[in-house]
Coordinates of C-alpha atoms in Angstrom, one line a residue:
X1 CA -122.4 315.9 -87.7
X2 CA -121.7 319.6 -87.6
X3 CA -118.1 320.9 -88.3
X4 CA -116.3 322.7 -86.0
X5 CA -117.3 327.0 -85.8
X6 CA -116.7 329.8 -83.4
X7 CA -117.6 333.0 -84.8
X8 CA -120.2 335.6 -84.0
X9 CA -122.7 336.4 -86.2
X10 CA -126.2 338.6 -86.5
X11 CA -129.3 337.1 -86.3
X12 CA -130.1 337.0 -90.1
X13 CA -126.9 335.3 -90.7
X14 CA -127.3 332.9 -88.3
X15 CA -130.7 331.6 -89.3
X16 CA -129.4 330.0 -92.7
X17 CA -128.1 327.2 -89.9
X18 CA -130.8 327.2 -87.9
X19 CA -133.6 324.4 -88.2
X20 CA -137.1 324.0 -87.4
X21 CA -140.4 322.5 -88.2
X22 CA -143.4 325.4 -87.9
X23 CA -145.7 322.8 -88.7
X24 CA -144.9 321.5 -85.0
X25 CA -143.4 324.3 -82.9
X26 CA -142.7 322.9 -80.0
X27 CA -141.0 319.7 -81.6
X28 CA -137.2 319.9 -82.1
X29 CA -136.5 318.2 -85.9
X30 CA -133.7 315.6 -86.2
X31 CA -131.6 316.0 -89.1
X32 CA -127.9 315.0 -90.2
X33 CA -125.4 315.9 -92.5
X34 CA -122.5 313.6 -93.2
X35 CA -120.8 314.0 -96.5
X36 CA -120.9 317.3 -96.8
X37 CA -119.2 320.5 -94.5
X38 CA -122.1 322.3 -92.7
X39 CA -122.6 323.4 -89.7
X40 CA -126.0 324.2 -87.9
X41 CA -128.5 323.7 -85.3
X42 CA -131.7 322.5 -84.5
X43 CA -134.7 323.9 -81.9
X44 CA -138.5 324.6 -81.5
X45 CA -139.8 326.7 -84.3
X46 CA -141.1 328.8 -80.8
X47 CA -137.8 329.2 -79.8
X48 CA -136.9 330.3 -83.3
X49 CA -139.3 332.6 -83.1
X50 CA -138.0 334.8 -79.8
X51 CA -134.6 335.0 -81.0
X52 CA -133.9 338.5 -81.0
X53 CA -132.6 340.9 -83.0
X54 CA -128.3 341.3 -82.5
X55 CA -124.9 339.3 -82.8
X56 CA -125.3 336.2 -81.6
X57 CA -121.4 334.1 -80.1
X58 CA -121.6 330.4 -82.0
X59 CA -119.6 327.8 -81.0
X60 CA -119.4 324.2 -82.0
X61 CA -116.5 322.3 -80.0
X62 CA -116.0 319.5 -82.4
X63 CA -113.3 317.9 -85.1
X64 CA -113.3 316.1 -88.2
X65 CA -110.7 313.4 -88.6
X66 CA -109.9 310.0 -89.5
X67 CA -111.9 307.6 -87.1
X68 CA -113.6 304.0 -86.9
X69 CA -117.1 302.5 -87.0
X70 CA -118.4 300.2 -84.5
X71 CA -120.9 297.1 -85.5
X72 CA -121.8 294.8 -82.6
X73 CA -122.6 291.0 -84.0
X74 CA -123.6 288.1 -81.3
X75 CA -124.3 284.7 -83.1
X76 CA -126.2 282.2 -81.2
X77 CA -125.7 278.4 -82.8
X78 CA -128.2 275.6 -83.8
X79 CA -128.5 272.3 -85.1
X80 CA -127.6 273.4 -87.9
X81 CA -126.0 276.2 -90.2
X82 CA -129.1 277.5 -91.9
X83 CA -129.5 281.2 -89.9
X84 CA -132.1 283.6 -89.1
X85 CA -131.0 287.1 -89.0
X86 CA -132.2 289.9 -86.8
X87 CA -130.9 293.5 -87.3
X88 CA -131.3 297.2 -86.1
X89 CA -129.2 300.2 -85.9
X90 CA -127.9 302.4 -83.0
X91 CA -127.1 305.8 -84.6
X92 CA -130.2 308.2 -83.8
X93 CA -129.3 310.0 -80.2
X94 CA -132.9 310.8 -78.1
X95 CA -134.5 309.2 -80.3
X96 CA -136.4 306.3 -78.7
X97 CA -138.8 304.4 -81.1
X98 CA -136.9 305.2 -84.3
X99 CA -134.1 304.3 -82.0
X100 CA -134.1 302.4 -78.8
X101 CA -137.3 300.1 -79.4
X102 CA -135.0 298.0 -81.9
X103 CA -131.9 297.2 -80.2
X104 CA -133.9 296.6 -76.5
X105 CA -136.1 294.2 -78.4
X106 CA -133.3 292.3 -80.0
X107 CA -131.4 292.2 -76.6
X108 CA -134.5 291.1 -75.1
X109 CA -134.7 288.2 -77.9
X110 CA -130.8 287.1 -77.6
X111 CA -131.2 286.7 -74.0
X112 CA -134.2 284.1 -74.0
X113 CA -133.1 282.7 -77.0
X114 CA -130.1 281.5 -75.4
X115 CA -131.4 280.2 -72.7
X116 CA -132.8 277.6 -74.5
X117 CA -131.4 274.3 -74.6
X118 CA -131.9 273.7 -78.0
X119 CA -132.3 275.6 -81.5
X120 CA -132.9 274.6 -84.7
X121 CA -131.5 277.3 -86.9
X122 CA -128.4 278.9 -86.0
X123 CA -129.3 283.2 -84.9
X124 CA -127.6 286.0 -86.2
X125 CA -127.6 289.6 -84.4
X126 CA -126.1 292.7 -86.0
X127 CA -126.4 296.6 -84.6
X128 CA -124.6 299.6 -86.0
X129 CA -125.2 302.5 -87.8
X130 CA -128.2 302.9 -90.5
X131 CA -127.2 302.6 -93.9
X132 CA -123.2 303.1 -93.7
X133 CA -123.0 300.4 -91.2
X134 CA -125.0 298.3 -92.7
X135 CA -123.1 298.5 -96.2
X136 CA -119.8 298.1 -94.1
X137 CA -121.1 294.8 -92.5
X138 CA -122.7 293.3 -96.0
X139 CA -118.8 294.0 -96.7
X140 CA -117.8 291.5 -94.0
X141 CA -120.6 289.1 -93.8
X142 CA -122.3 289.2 -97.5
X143 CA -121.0 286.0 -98.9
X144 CA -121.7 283.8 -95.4
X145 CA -125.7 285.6 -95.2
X146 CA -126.2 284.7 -98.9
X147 CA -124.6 280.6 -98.4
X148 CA -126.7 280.7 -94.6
X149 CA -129.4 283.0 -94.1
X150 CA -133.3 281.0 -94.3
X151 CA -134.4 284.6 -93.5
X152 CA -133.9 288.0 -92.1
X153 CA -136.2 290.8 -90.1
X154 CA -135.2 294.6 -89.7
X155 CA -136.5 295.5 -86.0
X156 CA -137.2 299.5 -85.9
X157 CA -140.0 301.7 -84.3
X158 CA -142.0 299.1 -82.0
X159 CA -142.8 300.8 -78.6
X160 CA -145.6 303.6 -80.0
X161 CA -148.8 302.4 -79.9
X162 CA -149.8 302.0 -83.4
X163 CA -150.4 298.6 -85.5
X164 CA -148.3 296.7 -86.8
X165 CA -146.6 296.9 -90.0
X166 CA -144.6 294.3 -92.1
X167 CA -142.5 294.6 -95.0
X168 CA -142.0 292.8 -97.2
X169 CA -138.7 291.9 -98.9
X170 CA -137.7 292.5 -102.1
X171 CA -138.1 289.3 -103.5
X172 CA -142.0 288.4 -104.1
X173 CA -140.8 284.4 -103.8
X174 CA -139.6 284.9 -100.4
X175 CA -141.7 282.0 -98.3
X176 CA -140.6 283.4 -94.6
X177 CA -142.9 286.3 -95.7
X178 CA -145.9 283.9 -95.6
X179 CA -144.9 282.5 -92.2
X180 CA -144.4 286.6 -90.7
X181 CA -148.1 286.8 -92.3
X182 CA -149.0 283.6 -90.5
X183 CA -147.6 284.4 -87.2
X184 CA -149.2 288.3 -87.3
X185 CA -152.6 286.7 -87.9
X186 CA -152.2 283.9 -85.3
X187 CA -151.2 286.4 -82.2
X188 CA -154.1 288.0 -83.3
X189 CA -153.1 292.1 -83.5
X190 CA -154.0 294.2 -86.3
X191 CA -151.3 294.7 -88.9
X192 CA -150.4 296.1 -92.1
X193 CA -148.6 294.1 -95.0
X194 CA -146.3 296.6 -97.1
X195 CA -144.6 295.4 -100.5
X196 CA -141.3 296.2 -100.1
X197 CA -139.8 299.2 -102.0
X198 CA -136.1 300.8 -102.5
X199 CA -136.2 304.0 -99.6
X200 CA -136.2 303.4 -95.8
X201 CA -134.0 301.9 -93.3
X202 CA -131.6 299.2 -94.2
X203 CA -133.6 296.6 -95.9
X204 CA -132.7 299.0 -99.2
X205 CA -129.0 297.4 -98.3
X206 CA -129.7 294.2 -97.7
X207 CA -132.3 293.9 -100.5
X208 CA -130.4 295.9 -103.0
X209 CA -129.9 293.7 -106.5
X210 CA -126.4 292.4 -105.7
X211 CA -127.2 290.9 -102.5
X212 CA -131.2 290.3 -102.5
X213 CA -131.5 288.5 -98.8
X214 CA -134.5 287.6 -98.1
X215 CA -134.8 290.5 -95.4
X216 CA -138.3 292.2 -94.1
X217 CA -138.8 294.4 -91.3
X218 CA -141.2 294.7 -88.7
X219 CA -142.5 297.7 -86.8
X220 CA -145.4 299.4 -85.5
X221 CA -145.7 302.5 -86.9
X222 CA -143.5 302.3 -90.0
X223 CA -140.5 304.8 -90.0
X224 CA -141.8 308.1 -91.6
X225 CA -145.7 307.7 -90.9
X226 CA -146.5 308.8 -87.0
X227 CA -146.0 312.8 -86.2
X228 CA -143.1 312.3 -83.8
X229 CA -140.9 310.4 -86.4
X230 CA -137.3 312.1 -86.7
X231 CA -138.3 314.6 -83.7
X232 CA -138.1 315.5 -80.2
X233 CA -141.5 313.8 -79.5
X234 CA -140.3 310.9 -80.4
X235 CA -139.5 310.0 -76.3
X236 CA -139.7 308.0 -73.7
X237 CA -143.4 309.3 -73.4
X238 CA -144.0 308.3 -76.9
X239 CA -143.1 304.6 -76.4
X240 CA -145.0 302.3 -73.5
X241 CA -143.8 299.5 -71.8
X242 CA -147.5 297.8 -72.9
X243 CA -146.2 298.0 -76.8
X244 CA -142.9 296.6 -76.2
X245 CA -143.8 293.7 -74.7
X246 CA -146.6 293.4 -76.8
X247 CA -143.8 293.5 -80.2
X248 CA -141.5 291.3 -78.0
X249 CA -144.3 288.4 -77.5
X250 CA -144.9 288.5 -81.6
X251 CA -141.2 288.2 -82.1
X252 CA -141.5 284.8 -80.0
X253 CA -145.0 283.5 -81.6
X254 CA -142.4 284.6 -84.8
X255 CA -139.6 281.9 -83.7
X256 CA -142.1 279.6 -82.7
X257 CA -143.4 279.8 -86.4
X258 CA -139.7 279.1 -87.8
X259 CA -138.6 277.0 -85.3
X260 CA -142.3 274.3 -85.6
X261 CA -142.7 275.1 -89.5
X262 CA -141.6 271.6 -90.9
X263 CA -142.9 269.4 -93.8
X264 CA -144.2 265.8 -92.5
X265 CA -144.9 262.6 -94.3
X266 CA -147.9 260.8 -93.8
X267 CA -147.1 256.9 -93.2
X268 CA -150.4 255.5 -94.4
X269 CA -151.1 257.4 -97.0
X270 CA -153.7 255.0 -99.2
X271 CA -157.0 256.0 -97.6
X272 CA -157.8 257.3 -94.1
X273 CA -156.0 255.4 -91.0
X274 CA -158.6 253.9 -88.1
X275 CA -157.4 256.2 -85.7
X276 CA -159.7 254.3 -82.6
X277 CA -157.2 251.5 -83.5
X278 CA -154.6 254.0 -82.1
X279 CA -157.0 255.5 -79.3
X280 CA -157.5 258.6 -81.0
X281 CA -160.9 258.7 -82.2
X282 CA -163.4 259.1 -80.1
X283 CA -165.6 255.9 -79.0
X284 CA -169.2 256.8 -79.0
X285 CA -170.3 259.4 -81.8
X286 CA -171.6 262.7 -82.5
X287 CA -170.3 266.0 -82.8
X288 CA -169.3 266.9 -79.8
X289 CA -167.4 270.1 -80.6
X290 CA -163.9 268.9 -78.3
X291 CA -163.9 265.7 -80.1
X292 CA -164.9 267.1 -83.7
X293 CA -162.2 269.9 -83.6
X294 CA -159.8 267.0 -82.4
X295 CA -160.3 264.6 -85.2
X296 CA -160.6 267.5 -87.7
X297 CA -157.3 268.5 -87.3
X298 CA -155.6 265.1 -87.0
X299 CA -157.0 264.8 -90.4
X300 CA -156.3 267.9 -91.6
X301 CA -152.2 266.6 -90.3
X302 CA -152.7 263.3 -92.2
X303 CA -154.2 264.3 -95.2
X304 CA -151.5 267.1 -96.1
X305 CA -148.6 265.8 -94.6
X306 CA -147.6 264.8 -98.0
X307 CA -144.0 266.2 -98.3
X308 CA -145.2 268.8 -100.1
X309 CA -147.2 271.1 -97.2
X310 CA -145.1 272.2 -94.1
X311 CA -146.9 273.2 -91.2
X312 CA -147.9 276.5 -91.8
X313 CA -149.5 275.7 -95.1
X314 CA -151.6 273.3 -93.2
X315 CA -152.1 275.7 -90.1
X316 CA -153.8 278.1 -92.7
X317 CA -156.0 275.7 -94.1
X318 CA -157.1 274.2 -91.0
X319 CA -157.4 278.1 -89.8
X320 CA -155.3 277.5 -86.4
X321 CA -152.5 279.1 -85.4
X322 CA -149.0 276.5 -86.3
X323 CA -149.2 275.8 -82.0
X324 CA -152.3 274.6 -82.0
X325 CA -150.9 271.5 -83.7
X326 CA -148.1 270.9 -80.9
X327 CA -149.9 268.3 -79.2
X328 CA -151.9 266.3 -82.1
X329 CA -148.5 266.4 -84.0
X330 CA -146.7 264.5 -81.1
X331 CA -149.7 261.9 -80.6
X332 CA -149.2 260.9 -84.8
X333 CA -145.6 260.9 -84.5
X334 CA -146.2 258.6 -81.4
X335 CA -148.7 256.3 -83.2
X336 CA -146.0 256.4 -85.8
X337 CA -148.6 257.8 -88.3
X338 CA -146.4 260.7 -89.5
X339 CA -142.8 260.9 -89.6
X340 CA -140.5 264.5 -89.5
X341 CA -139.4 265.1 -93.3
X342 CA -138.0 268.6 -92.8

């Protein structure tokens, strides 16, 4: 965000503007300045390095003036009003994990999401720029997120290779965080849980006192922790087409989660139902793993579907993902053993 300059200048005047990271010499640093007047440039520390001694022509072809900000918003409607919220930001040029890896992901998730016929929450998308575009939309949208939004997940730097990382939001009480937990377990990658704290992207706006939305965000390598962060590195090279999809498929096993995660009553609740009488018990005996596991978790259903549990407290007991309860779920409903409370 460099003012506009055309002057020439010696060498040891110009390096006061110029910027470099010796640590990693053949990495260009990214770095902004927006709310003050500066002017400056940014290369190699090797390139720094063979700049020779002599008046050097510098010219910056740009203007500062009154302008706009662009945010892009896409809603996608459900059943009902409650909404799930997925943001990133578009404002870090050549960057493409800090960058890129967010918005492609939340494209990607848009598109299959609405090409389902159905959807029980209502989804929310937002992109713009970090921090200033986010306070700018909370300006628009804060009172509808805090009367709608269920829950809310930042999407940044998820096409390196590294594992995953969740943050959590501000507020400890948050139960969506549970089911992120739930579904990072169940899809079986290694991960790391993070408490949330007040720096970083745009979960410091969204989590800030005022608003408090129960907001996380999910990445691979969190912002600020892999080499290439804020660099040149941080390329097309850096990110793989293996880790994208990889994030993409937890981001489904993630709507799965909230779309499934329902509380169920059990409809005969005094003492265990004689499920051969409904031709879901097996008819001779012995633990024959199949039929064991099957009957386990049927009871496992019947026993805490109680109003109180929803799925993925039960899932967690039972130690099974929440989809490995898709088909005994429908065969109780069926028997009309268990009825949808939630």
């Amino acid at each position: 965000y460099s003012e506009p300059v055309h002057k020439v200048m010696s060498l040891s005047e110009l390096k006061c503007h110029l910027h470099t990271l010796p640590e990693k010499p053949d990495a260009i640093p990214y770095l902004t300045t927006y709310y003050e007047r500066k002017w400056g440039f940014c290369m190699t520390h090797n390139q720094f390095s063979s700049l020779k001694e002599g008046d050097y022509e510098i010219c910056i072809n740009s203007s500062l003036k009154s302008g706009n900000i662009v945010l892009g918003e896409i809603v996608l409607p459900g059943e009902t009003q409650e909404e799930i919220f997925f943001s990133s930001y578009s404002c870090h040029p050549s960057l493409a994990n800090n960058e890129l890896s967010g918005p492609i992901l939340i494209a990607i998730l848009y598109h299959f999401l609405s090409s389902l016929p159905a959807r029980r929450y209502t989804y929310r998308f937002y992109l713009g720029p970090e921090t200033i575009g986010a306070l700018a939309y909370l300006s628009l949208r804060s009172q509808l997120l805090l009367e709608r939004m269920k829950a809310g997940f930042l999407v940044t730097c998820c096409g390196d290779r590294g594992n995953f990382t969740y943050k959590q939001g501000r507020d400890p009480a948050n139960s969506f965080d549970r089911i992120v937990v739930h579904t990072l377990k169940s899809s079986e990658v290694p991960f790391t849980l993070v408490p949330f704290f007040p720096t970083g992207s745009d979960d410091r706006q969204y989590c800030s006192p005022g608003f408090n939305l129960p907001m996380g965000t999910l990445s691979r390598s969190m912002y600020g922790t892999y080499p290439e962060y804020h660099t040149s590195k941080d390329n097309l090279d850096f990110v793989t087409a293996d880790s994208m999809f990889e994030s993409f498929i937890v981001l489904l096993n993630l709507i799965y989660v909230l779309e499934k995660n329902k509380k169920y009553q059990t409809l005969n609740p005094y003492g265990e139902p004689m499920l051969g009488k409904y031709g879901l018990y097996p008819s001779v005996g012995g633990k024959v793993k199949g039929n064991f596991d099957f009957t386990r978790s049927l009871r496992f259903l019947l026993n805490f579907s109680d109003g109180q549990h929803d799925l993925v407290d039960i899932a967690e007991r039972f130690g099974s993902p929440v989809w490995g309860f898709e088909e005994h779920l429908e065969k109780l409903i069926n028997a009309r053993l268990l009825s949808i409370i939630y």
